[in-house]
Short mmCIF file of C-alpha atoms and ligand atoms in Angstrom, two decimals:
data_model
loop_
_atom_site.label_atom_id
_atom_site.label_comp_id
_atom_site.label_asym_id
_atom_site.label_seq_id
_atom_site.Cartn_x
_atom_site.Cartn_y
_atom_site.Cartn_z
CA MET A 259 107.63 81.55 122.64
CA ASP A 260 104.10 82.97 122.76
CA THR A 261 102.32 82.13 119.53
CA THR A 262 98.84 82.11 121.05
CA SER A 263 96.15 82.90 118.58
CA ASN A 264 93.13 82.58 120.84
CA LEU A 265 90.96 85.57 120.20
CA GLU A 266 88.80 87.12 122.86
CA LEU A 267 86.54 89.23 120.73
CA PHE A 268 84.12 91.96 121.73
CA PHE A 269 82.48 91.89 118.29
CA ASP A 270 81.49 89.34 115.68
CA PRO A 271 84.14 89.34 112.91
CA SER A 272 81.88 87.48 110.48
CA ARG A 273 79.46 90.41 110.13
CA CYS A 274 79.43 93.66 108.22
CA PHE A 275 78.42 96.86 110.03
CA ILE A 276 75.79 98.61 107.92
CA GLY A 277 73.41 101.32 109.09
CA GLY A 278 74.20 100.57 112.73
CA GLU A 279 73.34 96.86 112.35
CA TRP A 280 75.63 93.82 112.42
CA VAL A 281 74.64 91.82 109.36
CA LEU A 282 75.93 88.82 107.44
CA ALA A 283 77.09 89.51 103.91
CA ASN A 284 74.18 89.32 101.51
CA GLY A 285 75.46 86.07 99.98
CA GLN A 286 76.14 84.69 103.52
CA GLU A 287 79.68 83.86 102.38
CA THR A 288 82.82 84.32 104.46
CA LEU A 289 86.56 84.47 103.84
CA PRO A 290 89.23 82.92 106.09
CA LEU A 291 91.64 85.26 107.82
CA GLU A 292 95.11 83.83 108.39
CA ASN A 293 97.43 84.37 111.34
CA PRO A 294 100.73 85.08 109.52
CA SER A 295 102.76 83.97 112.56
CA THR A 296 101.37 80.43 112.45
CA GLY A 297 99.51 79.91 109.19
CA GLU A 298 96.41 79.01 111.21
CA ILE A 299 92.96 80.42 110.53
CA LEU A 300 92.30 83.23 112.93
CA ALA A 301 88.70 84.08 112.07
CA HIS A 302 86.22 84.22 109.21
CA ILE A 303 85.23 87.60 107.80
CA PRO A 304 82.28 88.47 105.56
CA ARG A 305 82.75 88.25 101.82
CA GLY A 306 80.98 91.49 101.03
CA ARG A 307 80.03 92.12 97.42
CA ALA A 308 78.27 94.78 95.36
CA ALA A 309 74.90 94.32 97.12
CA ASP A 310 76.50 94.89 100.55
CA ILE A 311 78.38 97.94 99.32
CA ASP A 312 75.14 99.28 97.89
CA ALA A 313 73.35 98.78 101.23
CA ALA A 314 76.22 100.57 102.99
CA VAL A 315 76.09 103.54 100.61
CA VAL A 316 72.31 103.79 101.08
CA ALA A 317 72.79 103.70 104.87
CA ALA A 318 75.47 106.39 104.68
CA ARG A 319 73.20 108.61 102.60
CA ALA A 320 70.39 108.12 105.13
CA ALA A 321 72.77 109.20 107.91
CA LEU A 322 73.53 112.41 106.03
CA ASP A 323 69.81 113.06 105.65
CA GLY A 324 69.24 112.29 109.32
CA GLU A 325 70.76 112.89 112.75
CA TRP A 326 74.40 112.81 111.59
CA GLY A 327 73.84 115.34 108.81
CA ARG A 328 72.07 117.76 111.15
CA MET A 329 74.52 117.46 114.02
CA ALA A 330 76.42 120.54 115.17
CA ALA A 331 80.15 120.39 114.44
CA ALA A 332 81.00 120.60 118.15
CA GLU A 333 78.82 117.58 118.92
CA ARG A 334 80.42 115.64 116.06
CA GLY A 335 83.78 116.46 117.57
CA ARG A 336 82.64 115.31 120.99
CA ILE A 337 81.65 111.91 119.57
CA LEU A 338 84.98 111.49 117.78
CA THR A 339 86.82 112.36 120.98
CA ARG A 340 84.72 109.81 122.84
CA ILE A 341 85.66 107.18 120.24
CA GLY A 342 89.30 108.10 120.89
CA HIS A 343 88.85 107.58 124.62
CA LYS A 344 87.18 104.21 124.06
CA VAL A 345 90.05 103.19 121.79
CA LEU A 346 92.42 104.10 124.62
CA GLU A 347 90.49 101.87 127.03
CA ARG A 348 90.92 99.01 124.57
CA VAL A 349 94.51 99.60 123.49
CA GLU A 350 95.71 96.18 124.63
CA ASP A 351 92.80 94.33 122.96
CA LEU A 352 93.31 96.23 119.73
CA ALA A 353 97.09 95.79 119.79
CA ARG A 354 96.70 92.05 120.24
CA LEU A 355 94.19 91.84 117.39
CA GLU A 356 96.45 93.81 115.05
CA ALA A 357 99.53 91.79 116.02
CA LEU A 358 97.77 88.46 115.37
CA ASP A 359 96.11 89.64 112.18
CA VAL A 360 98.99 91.54 110.51
CA GLY A 361 101.88 89.66 112.12
CA LYS A 362 103.55 92.78 113.47
CA PRO A 363 105.41 92.68 116.80
CA LEU A 364 103.08 93.50 119.66
CA ARG A 365 104.74 96.80 120.62
CA GLN A 366 104.41 98.07 117.05
CA ALA A 367 100.73 97.12 117.09
CA ARG A 368 100.34 98.93 120.42
CA ALA A 369 101.82 102.07 118.88
CA ASP A 370 99.24 101.80 116.08
CA ALA A 371 96.36 101.54 118.56
CA LEU A 372 97.63 104.59 120.42
CA ALA A 373 97.91 106.44 117.11
CA LEU A 374 94.29 105.57 116.29
CA ALA A 375 93.21 107.07 119.62
CA ARG A 376 95.25 110.21 118.91
CA TYR A 377 93.68 110.58 115.44
CA MET A 378 90.22 110.50 116.93
CA GLU A 379 91.18 113.02 119.62
CA PHE A 380 92.85 115.28 117.05
CA TYR A 381 89.92 115.17 114.63
CA GLY A 382 87.49 115.44 117.53
CA GLY A 383 89.14 118.71 118.48
CA ALA A 384 89.29 119.93 114.88
CA ALA A 385 85.62 119.36 113.97
CA ASP A 386 84.50 122.90 114.78
CA LYS A 387 87.69 124.71 113.75
CA LEU A 388 87.74 124.72 109.96
CA MET A 389 86.13 127.99 108.96
CA GLY A 390 85.15 129.73 105.76
CA GLU A 391 86.02 133.33 104.84
CA THR A 392 84.29 136.54 103.90
CA ILE A 393 85.55 138.00 100.63
CA PRO A 394 85.71 141.77 100.02
CA TYR A 395 83.66 142.36 96.84
CA GLN A 396 81.57 144.89 94.95
CA ALA A 397 79.20 147.22 96.81
CA GLY A 398 75.82 145.61 97.43
CA TYR A 399 77.21 142.07 97.86
CA THR A 400 78.23 139.99 100.83
CA VAL A 401 80.35 137.04 99.80
CA TYR A 402 81.49 134.20 102.01
CA THR A 403 82.65 130.61 101.76
CA LEU A 404 81.35 127.51 103.49
CA ARG A 405 83.21 124.25 104.08
CA GLU A 406 80.80 121.39 103.54
CA PRO A 407 81.17 117.61 103.57
CA HIS A 408 81.38 115.78 100.22
CA GLY A 409 78.62 113.44 101.34
CA VAL A 410 79.34 109.71 101.22
CA THR A 411 83.06 108.94 101.33
CA GLY A 412 84.50 105.56 100.32
CA HIS A 413 87.66 104.31 102.06
CA ILE A 414 89.64 101.40 100.67
CA ILE A 415 92.57 100.53 102.91
CA PRO A 416 95.47 98.03 102.96
CA TRP A 417 96.42 95.35 105.50
CA ASN A 418 99.71 96.74 106.72
CA TYR A 419 98.51 99.50 109.09
CA PRO A 420 94.71 99.17 109.34
CA MET A 421 94.34 101.21 112.54
CA GLN A 422 96.63 104.02 111.46
CA VAL A 423 94.97 104.34 108.06
CA ILE A 424 91.47 104.26 109.56
CA GLY A 425 92.49 107.05 111.93
CA ARG A 426 93.81 109.36 109.27
CA SER A 427 91.29 108.59 106.57
CA VAL A 428 87.97 107.79 108.25
CA GLY A 429 88.84 110.15 111.13
CA GLY A 430 89.29 113.10 108.75
CA ALA A 431 86.15 112.28 106.78
CA LEU A 432 83.91 112.00 109.86
CA CYS A 433 85.42 115.19 111.28
CA MET A 434 84.06 117.11 108.29
CA GLY A 435 80.63 115.48 108.60
CA ASN A 436 80.87 112.95 105.78
CA ALA A 437 79.32 109.50 106.16
CA ALA A 438 81.91 106.79 105.51
CA VAL A 439 81.89 103.36 103.89
CA LEU A 440 85.06 101.46 104.76
CA LYS A 441 86.34 98.46 102.79
CA PRO A 442 89.27 97.01 104.74
CA ALA A 443 91.77 94.55 103.23
CA GLU A 444 90.97 90.86 103.04
CA GLU A 445 94.39 89.90 104.52
CA ALA A 446 93.84 91.80 107.79
CA CYS A 447 90.73 93.60 108.90
CA LEU A 448 89.86 92.63 112.47
CA THR A 449 90.66 96.04 113.91
CA ALA A 450 88.52 97.71 111.23
CA ILE A 451 85.52 95.68 112.37
CA ALA A 452 86.47 96.28 116.02
CA PHE A 453 86.62 100.01 115.31
CA ALA A 454 83.00 99.95 114.13
CA ALA A 455 81.98 98.28 117.40
CA ILE A 456 83.85 100.93 119.39
CA ALA A 457 82.38 103.81 117.38
CA ASP A 458 78.91 102.35 117.88
CA GLU A 459 79.50 102.05 121.62
CA ALA A 460 80.67 105.68 121.69
CA GLY A 461 77.36 106.83 120.21
CA LEU A 462 78.23 107.49 116.57
CA PRO A 463 74.84 107.80 114.83
CA ARG A 464 73.83 104.86 112.70
CA GLY A 465 75.04 104.94 109.12
CA ALA A 466 77.80 107.52 109.75
CA LEU A 467 80.30 104.65 109.54
CA ASN A 468 79.73 101.42 107.64
CA VAL A 469 82.26 98.61 107.30
CA VAL A 470 82.07 96.02 104.52
CA PRO A 471 84.97 93.53 104.42
CA GLY A 472 85.51 91.54 101.23
CA LEU A 473 87.80 90.98 98.28
CA GLY A 474 89.31 93.92 96.44
CA GLU A 475 88.01 92.96 93.02
CA GLU A 476 84.50 92.47 94.46
CA ALA A 477 83.71 94.81 97.37
CA GLY A 478 86.58 97.23 96.60
CA ALA A 479 85.74 97.57 92.93
CA ALA A 480 82.03 97.97 93.77
CA LEU A 481 82.79 100.77 96.21
CA SER A 482 85.09 102.64 93.84
CA ALA A 483 82.53 102.49 91.03
CA HIS A 484 79.40 103.23 93.09
CA PRO A 485 77.58 106.31 91.75
CA GLY A 486 76.37 107.19 95.26
CA VAL A 487 79.92 107.78 96.53
CA ASN A 488 81.08 111.42 96.47
CA HIS A 489 84.76 111.06 97.42
CA LEU A 490 87.22 108.16 97.47
CA SER A 491 90.25 107.68 99.66
CA PHE A 492 92.44 104.81 98.54
CA THR A 493 95.56 103.55 100.31
CA GLY A 494 97.35 100.66 98.65
CA SER A 495 99.35 99.65 95.61
CA VAL A 496 99.96 101.76 92.51
CA GLY A 497 98.20 99.33 90.18
CA VAL A 498 94.97 99.24 92.19
CA GLY A 499 95.20 103.00 92.80
CA MET A 500 95.05 103.50 89.03
CA LEU A 501 91.92 101.34 88.82
CA VAL A 502 90.27 103.28 91.62
CA GLN A 503 91.12 106.61 90.00
CA GLN A 504 89.68 105.39 86.68
CA ALA A 505 86.48 104.26 88.38
CA ALA A 506 86.22 107.60 90.18
CA ALA A 507 86.71 109.46 86.90
CA LYS A 508 83.60 107.80 85.48
CA ASN A 509 81.56 109.30 88.33
CA VAL A 510 83.59 112.54 88.33
CA VAL A 511 84.43 112.29 92.02
CA PRO A 512 87.69 113.34 93.70
CA VAL A 513 90.20 110.74 94.85
CA THR A 514 93.00 110.75 97.38
CA LEU A 515 95.66 108.19 96.51
CA GLU A 516 98.16 107.11 99.16
CA LEU A 517 100.37 104.64 97.29
CA GLY A 518 103.78 103.05 97.57
CA GLY A 519 107.32 104.33 97.85
CA LYS A 520 111.03 103.68 97.43
CA SER A 521 112.09 106.16 100.04
CA PRO A 522 115.76 107.06 100.48
CA GLN A 523 117.82 108.16 103.45
CA LEU A 524 120.84 110.26 102.47
CA VAL A 525 123.79 109.93 104.82
CA PHE A 526 126.56 112.51 104.46
CA ALA A 527 130.08 112.13 105.86
CA ASP A 528 129.35 114.73 108.57
CA ALA A 529 126.23 112.91 109.88
CA ASP A 530 125.81 112.05 113.56
CA LEU A 531 125.99 108.29 113.08
CA GLU A 532 125.16 107.38 116.66
CA ARG A 533 121.81 109.10 116.20
CA ALA A 534 121.31 107.96 112.62
CA LEU A 535 122.05 104.24 112.91
CA PRO A 536 118.92 103.08 114.76
CA PHE A 537 116.71 105.14 112.42
CA LEU A 538 118.51 103.91 109.30
CA VAL A 539 117.76 100.28 110.12
CA ASN A 540 114.39 100.65 111.84
CA ALA A 541 112.97 102.55 108.87
CA GLY A 542 113.62 99.46 106.75
CA ILE A 543 112.51 96.67 109.05
CA GLN A 544 109.53 98.11 110.92
CA ASN A 545 106.48 95.92 110.25
CA ALA A 546 108.89 93.62 108.34
CA GLY A 547 109.45 96.38 105.79
CA GLN A 548 105.77 96.31 104.80
CA THR A 549 105.38 100.04 105.25
CA CYS A 550 104.56 102.55 102.52
CA SER A 551 107.10 104.96 103.98
CA ALA A 552 109.75 102.27 104.58
CA SER A 553 113.23 103.50 103.77
CA SER A 554 114.37 100.80 101.41
CA ARG A 555 117.34 102.76 100.03
CA ILE A 556 120.27 104.02 102.11
CA LEU A 557 122.40 106.42 100.07
CA VAL A 558 125.85 106.99 101.61
CA GLN A 559 128.60 109.46 100.78
CA ARG A 560 131.43 107.35 99.33
CA SER A 561 134.05 108.29 101.95
CA LEU A 562 131.75 106.84 104.64
CA HIS A 563 130.39 103.91 102.65
CA ASP A 564 132.51 100.97 103.82
CA ALA A 565 132.53 101.98 107.48
CA LEU A 566 128.78 102.61 107.57
CA LEU A 567 128.06 99.37 105.72
CA GLU A 568 129.89 97.46 108.42
CA ARG A 569 127.99 99.21 111.22
CA LEU A 570 124.69 98.53 109.47
CA ALA A 571 125.71 94.90 108.98
CA GLU A 572 126.40 94.56 112.72
CA ARG A 573 122.87 95.72 113.43
CA TYR A 574 121.38 93.41 110.81
CA ARG A 575 123.17 90.39 112.29
CA ALA A 576 121.57 91.18 115.67
CA LEU A 577 117.98 91.32 114.33
CA GLU A 578 115.68 88.60 115.68
CA VAL A 579 112.65 87.43 113.73
CA GLY A 580 109.73 85.60 115.32
CA PRO A 581 105.97 85.48 115.93
CA ALA A 582 104.14 88.76 116.53
CA MET A 583 103.30 87.87 120.11
CA ALA A 584 106.97 87.10 120.89
CA ASP A 585 107.52 90.82 120.23
CA LEU A 586 110.99 90.53 118.68
CA ASP A 587 112.52 93.00 116.19
CA VAL A 588 110.68 91.64 113.17
CA GLY A 589 107.54 89.54 112.65
CA PRO A 590 106.52 87.36 109.70
CA LEU A 591 105.43 88.73 106.34
CA VAL A 592 101.68 88.96 105.97
CA SER A 593 101.16 86.04 103.59
CA ALA A 594 102.82 83.26 101.64
CA ARG A 595 102.35 85.41 98.53
CA GLN A 596 104.21 88.35 100.06
CA HIS A 597 106.98 85.97 101.18
CA GLN A 598 107.28 84.68 97.65
CA ILE A 599 107.50 88.20 96.19
CA VAL A 600 110.24 89.32 98.60
CA SER A 601 112.16 86.04 98.22
CA GLY A 602 111.98 86.56 94.45
CA PHE A 603 113.87 89.84 94.76
CA LEU A 604 116.56 88.20 96.90
CA ALA A 605 116.94 85.32 94.47
CA ASP A 606 117.65 87.69 91.59
CA LEU A 607 120.47 89.88 92.88
CA GLY A 608 122.51 90.22 89.68
CA ASP A 609 125.80 91.91 90.62
CA ALA A 610 124.53 92.91 94.06
CA ARG A 611 125.39 90.96 97.22
CA ILE A 612 123.77 90.31 100.58
CA VAL A 613 126.09 91.77 103.21
CA ALA A 614 124.26 90.62 106.33
CA ARG A 615 121.02 89.00 107.43
CA GLY A 616 118.99 88.84 110.59
CA HIS A 617 118.11 85.59 112.28
CA VAL A 618 114.82 83.69 112.28
CA ALA A 619 114.34 82.11 115.73
CA ASP A 620 114.68 78.30 115.65
CA THR A 621 111.35 77.71 117.34
CA VAL A 622 109.04 79.65 114.99
CA PRO A 623 105.87 77.81 113.91
CA ALA A 624 106.37 76.02 110.59
CA GLY A 625 103.31 77.64 108.97
CA GLY A 626 104.47 81.26 109.56
CA HIS A 627 105.85 83.45 106.76
CA TYR A 628 109.25 84.30 108.22
CA LEU A 629 112.08 85.88 106.29
CA ALA A 630 115.45 87.00 107.65
CA PRO A 631 115.98 90.72 106.96
CA ALA A 632 118.63 91.36 104.31
CA LEU A 633 121.11 94.21 103.85
CA VAL A 634 122.21 94.43 100.22
CA ALA A 635 125.17 96.30 98.71
CA GLY A 636 126.67 96.70 95.25
CA VAL A 637 123.32 97.68 93.76
CA ASP A 638 123.22 99.84 90.66
CA PRO A 639 120.70 102.68 91.21
CA GLY A 640 118.88 101.57 88.05
CA ASN A 641 118.52 97.95 89.22
CA ARG A 642 115.01 96.81 90.17
CA LEU A 643 116.21 96.27 93.75
CA ALA A 644 116.80 100.03 93.86
CA GLN A 645 113.73 100.96 91.81
CA ASP A 646 110.81 98.74 92.83
CA GLU A 647 108.93 98.69 96.08
CA ILE A 648 109.95 95.34 97.62
CA PHE A 649 107.63 95.56 100.65
CA GLY A 650 109.77 93.34 102.81
CA PRO A 651 112.70 93.71 105.25
CA VAL A 652 115.30 94.46 102.58
CA GLN A 653 117.45 97.60 102.36
CA VAL A 654 119.94 98.44 99.63
CA VAL A 655 123.00 100.58 100.31
CA ILE A 656 124.20 102.79 97.44
CA PRO A 657 127.23 105.13 97.46
CA PHE A 658 127.10 108.71 96.13
CA GLU A 659 129.89 111.16 95.37
CA ASP A 660 128.52 114.59 96.30
CA GLU A 661 125.31 116.48 96.97
CA ALA A 662 124.29 116.67 93.31
CA ASP A 663 124.86 112.94 92.87
CA ALA A 664 122.84 112.23 96.03
CA VAL A 665 119.90 114.26 94.75
CA ARG A 666 120.06 112.60 91.33
CA ILE A 667 119.91 109.10 92.85
CA ALA A 668 117.31 110.06 95.48
CA ASN A 669 115.01 111.48 92.78
CA GLY A 670 115.77 108.67 90.33
CA THR A 671 112.68 106.52 90.91
CA ASP A 672 109.02 106.86 89.92
CA TYR A 673 108.07 107.36 93.57
CA GLY A 674 108.21 110.34 95.91
CA LEU A 675 106.85 109.59 99.37
CA VAL A 676 109.46 110.19 102.08
CA ALA A 677 113.14 111.11 102.33
CA GLY A 678 115.52 111.31 105.27
CA ILE A 679 118.59 113.57 105.27
CA TRP A 680 121.45 113.00 107.68
CA THR A 681 123.93 115.88 107.78
CA ALA A 682 125.15 118.49 110.27
CA ASP A 683 125.38 121.18 107.57
CA GLY A 684 122.38 123.48 108.00
CA ALA A 685 122.61 125.08 104.56
CA ARG A 686 122.76 121.65 102.94
CA GLN A 687 119.71 120.56 104.92
CA MET A 688 117.75 123.48 103.48
CA ARG A 689 119.00 122.92 99.91
CA LEU A 690 118.15 119.23 99.99
CA ALA A 691 114.75 119.75 101.58
CA ARG A 692 113.84 121.69 98.44
CA ALA A 693 115.72 119.59 95.88
CA ILE A 694 114.28 116.23 96.87
CA ARG A 695 111.04 115.26 95.22
CA SER A 696 108.81 113.75 97.89
CA GLY A 697 105.81 114.50 100.07
CA GLN A 698 107.83 114.47 103.31
CA VAL A 699 111.45 115.30 104.10
CA PHE A 700 112.85 114.44 107.51
CA ILE A 701 116.07 116.11 108.63
CA ASN A 702 118.24 114.21 111.11
CA ASN A 703 115.31 111.89 111.88
CA TYR A 704 113.00 109.63 109.94
CA GLY A 705 109.24 109.79 110.39
CA ALA A 706 109.23 112.23 113.32
CA GLY A 707 107.40 109.66 115.41
CA GLY A 708 104.55 109.51 112.87
CA GLY A 709 102.67 112.44 114.47
CA VAL A 710 98.99 112.60 113.52
CA GLU A 711 99.40 116.38 113.21
CA LEU A 712 101.74 116.11 110.21
CA PRO A 713 100.17 116.19 106.72
CA PHE A 714 101.16 113.10 104.75
CA GLY A 715 101.04 112.08 101.10
CA GLY A 716 103.05 111.53 97.97
CA THR A 717 104.21 112.89 94.66
CA GLY A 718 104.68 110.94 91.41
CA ARG A 719 103.59 107.31 91.70
CA SER A 720 103.35 107.64 95.46
CA GLY A 721 99.99 109.31 94.94
CA HIS A 722 98.30 112.65 95.42
CA GLY A 723 96.21 114.40 98.03
CA ARG A 724 97.07 114.73 101.70
CA GLU A 725 95.76 112.95 104.77
CA LYS A 726 96.68 113.44 108.43
CA GLY A 727 96.85 116.76 110.21
CA PHE A 728 94.57 119.70 109.57
CA GLU A 729 95.45 119.64 105.88
CA ALA A 730 93.37 116.47 105.39
CA LEU A 731 90.23 118.44 106.21
CA TYR A 732 90.51 120.50 103.03
CA GLY A 733 90.45 117.26 101.06
CA PHE A 734 87.52 115.84 102.99
CA SER A 735 85.36 118.92 102.39
CA VAL A 736 84.05 121.03 99.53
CA LEU A 737 84.27 124.79 99.39
CA LYS A 738 81.00 126.53 98.57
CA THR A 739 80.97 130.24 97.64
CA VAL A 740 77.89 132.22 98.64
CA ALA A 741 77.37 135.66 97.07
CA ALA A 742 74.36 137.55 98.42
CA TRP A 743 73.16 140.74 96.76
CA HIS A 744 71.36 143.00 99.17
CA GLY A 745 71.71 146.36 97.47
P1 NAD B 196 96.43 96.55 97.35
O1 NAD B 196 96.38 97.67 96.42
O2 NAD B 196 96.56 95.17 96.82
O3 NAD B 196 95.15 96.53 98.29
C1 NAD B 196 94.71 97.67 98.98
C2 NAD B 196 93.20 97.63 99.10
O4 NAD B 196 92.64 97.70 97.80
C3 NAD B 196 92.66 96.37 99.75
O5 NAD B 196 91.56 96.70 100.58
C4 NAD B 196 92.18 95.56 98.57
O6 NAD B 196 91.13 94.67 98.88
C5 NAD B 196 91.68 96.66 97.65
N1 NAD B 196 91.60 96.28 96.23
C6 NAD B 196 92.29 95.32 95.57
N2 NAD B 196 91.88 95.26 94.28
C7 NAD B 196 90.94 96.22 94.12
C8 NAD B 196 90.16 96.66 93.02
N3 NAD B 196 90.27 96.08 91.81
N4 NAD B 196 89.30 97.69 93.20
C9 NAD B 196 89.20 98.30 94.41
N5 NAD B 196 89.88 97.90 95.50
C10 NAD B 196 90.76 96.87 95.35
O7 NAD B 196 97.63 96.90 98.33
P2 NAD B 196 98.19 96.03 99.51
O8 NAD B 196 99.09 94.99 98.95
O9 NAD B 196 97.08 95.61 100.40
O10 NAD B 196 99.02 97.13 100.32
C11 NAD B 196 100.32 97.39 100.03
C12 NAD B 196 100.48 98.66 99.25
O11 NAD B 196 99.87 99.75 99.94
C13 NAD B 196 101.92 99.06 99.10
O12 NAD B 196 102.17 99.48 97.80
C14 NAD B 196 102.07 100.20 100.08
O13 NAD B 196 103.13 101.06 99.79
C15 NAD B 196 100.76 100.85 100.01
N6 NAD B 196 100.49 101.68 101.20
C16 NAD B 196 100.57 103.04 101.07
C17 NAD B 196 100.38 103.86 102.17
C18 NAD B 196 100.51 105.35 102.04
O14 NAD B 196 100.09 106.06 102.93
N7 NAD B 196 101.04 105.89 100.97
C19 NAD B 196 100.10 103.29 103.42
C20 NAD B 196 100.01 101.91 103.52
C21 NAD B 196 100.22 101.12 102.38
#
């Protein structure tokens, strides 16, 4: 079993990237980064604090006042596209880094690296395509709108999909000509630092992207409260999202919040089960269930419930768990803390029962955070197992009677990120697509392959604002109205 954690790095992970320079954190302190597959220390990252964030914001502002701010949109796009091509050249390096750092199976990490390349290509192509309008108005006036960058954008991202979130968040911001300060998560941030090295190599002007790793309550809080930041994009937990929004309110700056979820898949008796089954399970166990859009609830029409439960159980029993580099179905959880949280849910089942579990390979390293995926039935929709984001490889199966009951249960949480609908009835598909409260609805699929073109975001406690696709560009820019009187 390959558990190798030797890193061949093309950048120095112990440095911040500020104003085009690789610098130690101001206090010269570092933080250890753990390999979740082994428990070993993978690298040391800078412990950035308020002074480093301040230097990064100053550098970003200087970029806006300099070459980056003056650059034609087409040239900006060309640079982003070049970054995308350089990411493609390094897909295997990046995939390996992400797998070792996050603990996700190598092929999932490879998909993330390819997605990052696609984001940069997509936003490279979009840079000169968002246009203003002319507005018919009173005689003697010419009125038009301009789309301008906010200025300095702050990006606080989580550990579960660093490359994907950088692509959709930083990619969109740079596309519109903002200068970005990125604070990656302390649990996993190697690809964020690597991305800075790649962007630098591709010719991104100094200061357009700055990366300051560090703790959330230090570097993250400093970034969200910095008066020089003009827009904040936060991806992470609901609790921290609230803090970031409060900090942004004090500076009256807009915030995009991409938070958690408790996303359902609704399976009707007429569903094509052969197609649905792999999606139903994969949506719960991908990245060991540590996915904002994980489908942690499977709602099943009662007449199908027992038969589907058995078919799901068969699949669960076949799931293999092991180190990221062994590239099995499921990797370890990201940390001992995350393992403890997920185990806590499974230790407090109440009337619910575990129907089937996957299998942790016998030879896994003792220090890894492995947990056998669990399929749970007999869960009351009001139970915390069916209400709270578990963020682990756990899915609950809940029966429903009819369409109205399905909608009531699907909408019965505080979240609203993603929903999947499995039915052959076209009219029902259309009714449910409207009735379900969530940012995304997938019909007879789940996730649609994660396309970078598709706008993404939540409702309720899943957040607000949209990233990905062209839609993100409205959020990463400000509309200015110009009214000229010329008689
Ligand atoms: P988290 O909120 O603990 O951390 C996210 C980021 O916020 C990290 O960089 C962290 O350092 C920083 N942070 C922590 N405290 C902070 C503070 N006081 N001020 C400013 N920044 C602070 O979340 P997590 O555990 O890393 O990630 C898991 C969560 O992220 C889950 O809830 C998941 O659903 C969510 N998520 C959402 C999406 C989405 O698109 N909706 C995508 C990925 C993850």
